[in-house]
Every structure is written in C-alpha cells, then in structure tokens.
Amino acid sequence: MVQKILGFLFTTIVLLFIGGAWMLHILSDDKSHNPIFGYQPLIVLSNSMMPEFKASDMIIIREKENIQRGDVITFRADQNLVTHRVIDAQGEYFETQGDNNAYPDSELVHMSSILGVHQFTIPSFGKISSFIASPLGIIVFVITPLVLVAVIEIFRRLFPSTDKSN
C-alpha cells in the first residue's frame, strides 16, 4: 500500500514538473534555449500582424534556413522578439513589416537574428496559458486536482469497498 502511494506521488510530481517546465518555456521572456522537437511556442503581445494573428494568440515557429519573401519570421530585435512578414530579401538581410503596420520596420533583420518561421496559430491560447501560470490558475489546475486525488485515494484506502466485482 505504501509503495502504491509513493508511486502515485512520484508520478504526480514528475507530471507537474514537466507541465510546469512547459508552461515556463511558453511564458519565458528568454527564448534563447532550444525549441522542443524543432518547434517553439510563443505568445503574441501586439496586434501588428492582424489579421494573420492577434495579441494573446499562441504561434508556433520552426527554424528554417531558406527564408523567402512573404514568410512570417520571428527575430530578435534588441532584447525583444518580433514577428513580422518578410517584404524584401537582400542577401542575408531581410526587410520586414507587420501586416497591420503602415510602414516597414526601420532596421533590416540579419539571418543570425531569426529564430524561426511561423508554422501555425492557436487562437487566444495565450490567455489560457497566462491564466494557468498565474497563482489562481496554479490553485485551480494543479493544487485543487492534486488535493482531490489525494483525498479520494485516502478515502479508498480507509474505507475499502467490500464489492469484489470491480
């Protein structure tokens, strides 16, 4: 019985650790670490690319060597990440512009600054992931289910069913 409880607790802790690490990866400001299976999730913070995607959407980018005109790229500009469309390519430099912006970006983007190319969008998922990472979200989605499972397990062990058909 103790071994089952310890196994359950260990599995729960491992799953919480993996889920927490994934959420921290999504919400982290530092995206310098390696993508997961070549893909990297990012939360959109502005409406510069509407109608392609909007603030609070999650976009998934993937590294790509051959950037072409029309690709939507995510690149590092100073300490920020920017996702805009390539409107012109000049060797290893790219001119970019947000679809919702009137003018192109003021500086060209060098190939070395590009993190990846937009693959797909999950609408409004940024709101969900931000809520899950908030203190209330952690209580609702992590602590409460954990407590409920523990209480159910304790009751199952304290009051075992006499029905052996299950």
Tab-separated table of C-alpha atoms in Angstrom, residues 67-73 75 84-99 102-111 114:
chain	number	residue	atom	x	y	z
A	67	ILE	CA	13.735	32.441	-45.783
A	68	GLN	CA	11.666	33.861	-48.639
A	69	ARG	CA	9.617	36.936	-49.304
A	70	GLY	CA	6.186	36.514	-47.723
A	71	ASP	CA	7.388	34.317	-44.840
A	72	VAL	CA	6.351	35.425	-41.356
A	73	ILE	CA	9.505	35.302	-39.239
A	75	PHE	CA	13.524	37.574	-34.905
A	84	HIS	CA	6.685	40.259	-38.877
A	85	ARG	CA	6.401	39.390	-42.555
A	86	VAL	CA	9.427	39.463	-44.888
A	87	ILE	CA	8.685	42.032	-47.614
A	88	ASP	CA	12.119	42.023	-49.251
A	89	ALA	CA	15.262	39.879	-49.117
A	90	GLN	CA	18.736	41.305	-49.713
A	91	GLY	CA	21.274	38.513	-49.299
A	92	GLU	CA	21.469	37.723	-45.590
A	93	TYR	CA	19.334	40.750	-44.686
A	94	PHE	CA	15.554	40.972	-44.711
A	95	GLU	CA	13.174	43.888	-44.719
A	96	THR	CA	10.143	43.206	-42.557
A	97	GLN	CA	6.796	44.790	-41.800
A	98	GLY	CA	3.832	43.953	-39.610
A	99	ASP	CA	0.693	43.267	-41.668
A	102	ALA	CA	1.651	51.294	-42.243
A	103	TYR	CA	5.442	51.296	-42.744
A	104	PRO	CA	8.256	48.732	-42.897
A	105	ASP	CA	10.437	48.192	-39.843
A	106	SER	CA	13.214	50.765	-39.516
A	107	GLU	CA	16.082	48.245	-39.497
A	108	LEU	CA	16.925	45.252	-41.662
A	109	VAL	CA	17.000	41.836	-39.996
A	110	HIS	CA	20.160	39.753	-40.312
A	111	MET	CA	19.791	35.995	-40.825
A	114	ILE	CA	15.973	34.950	-36.952
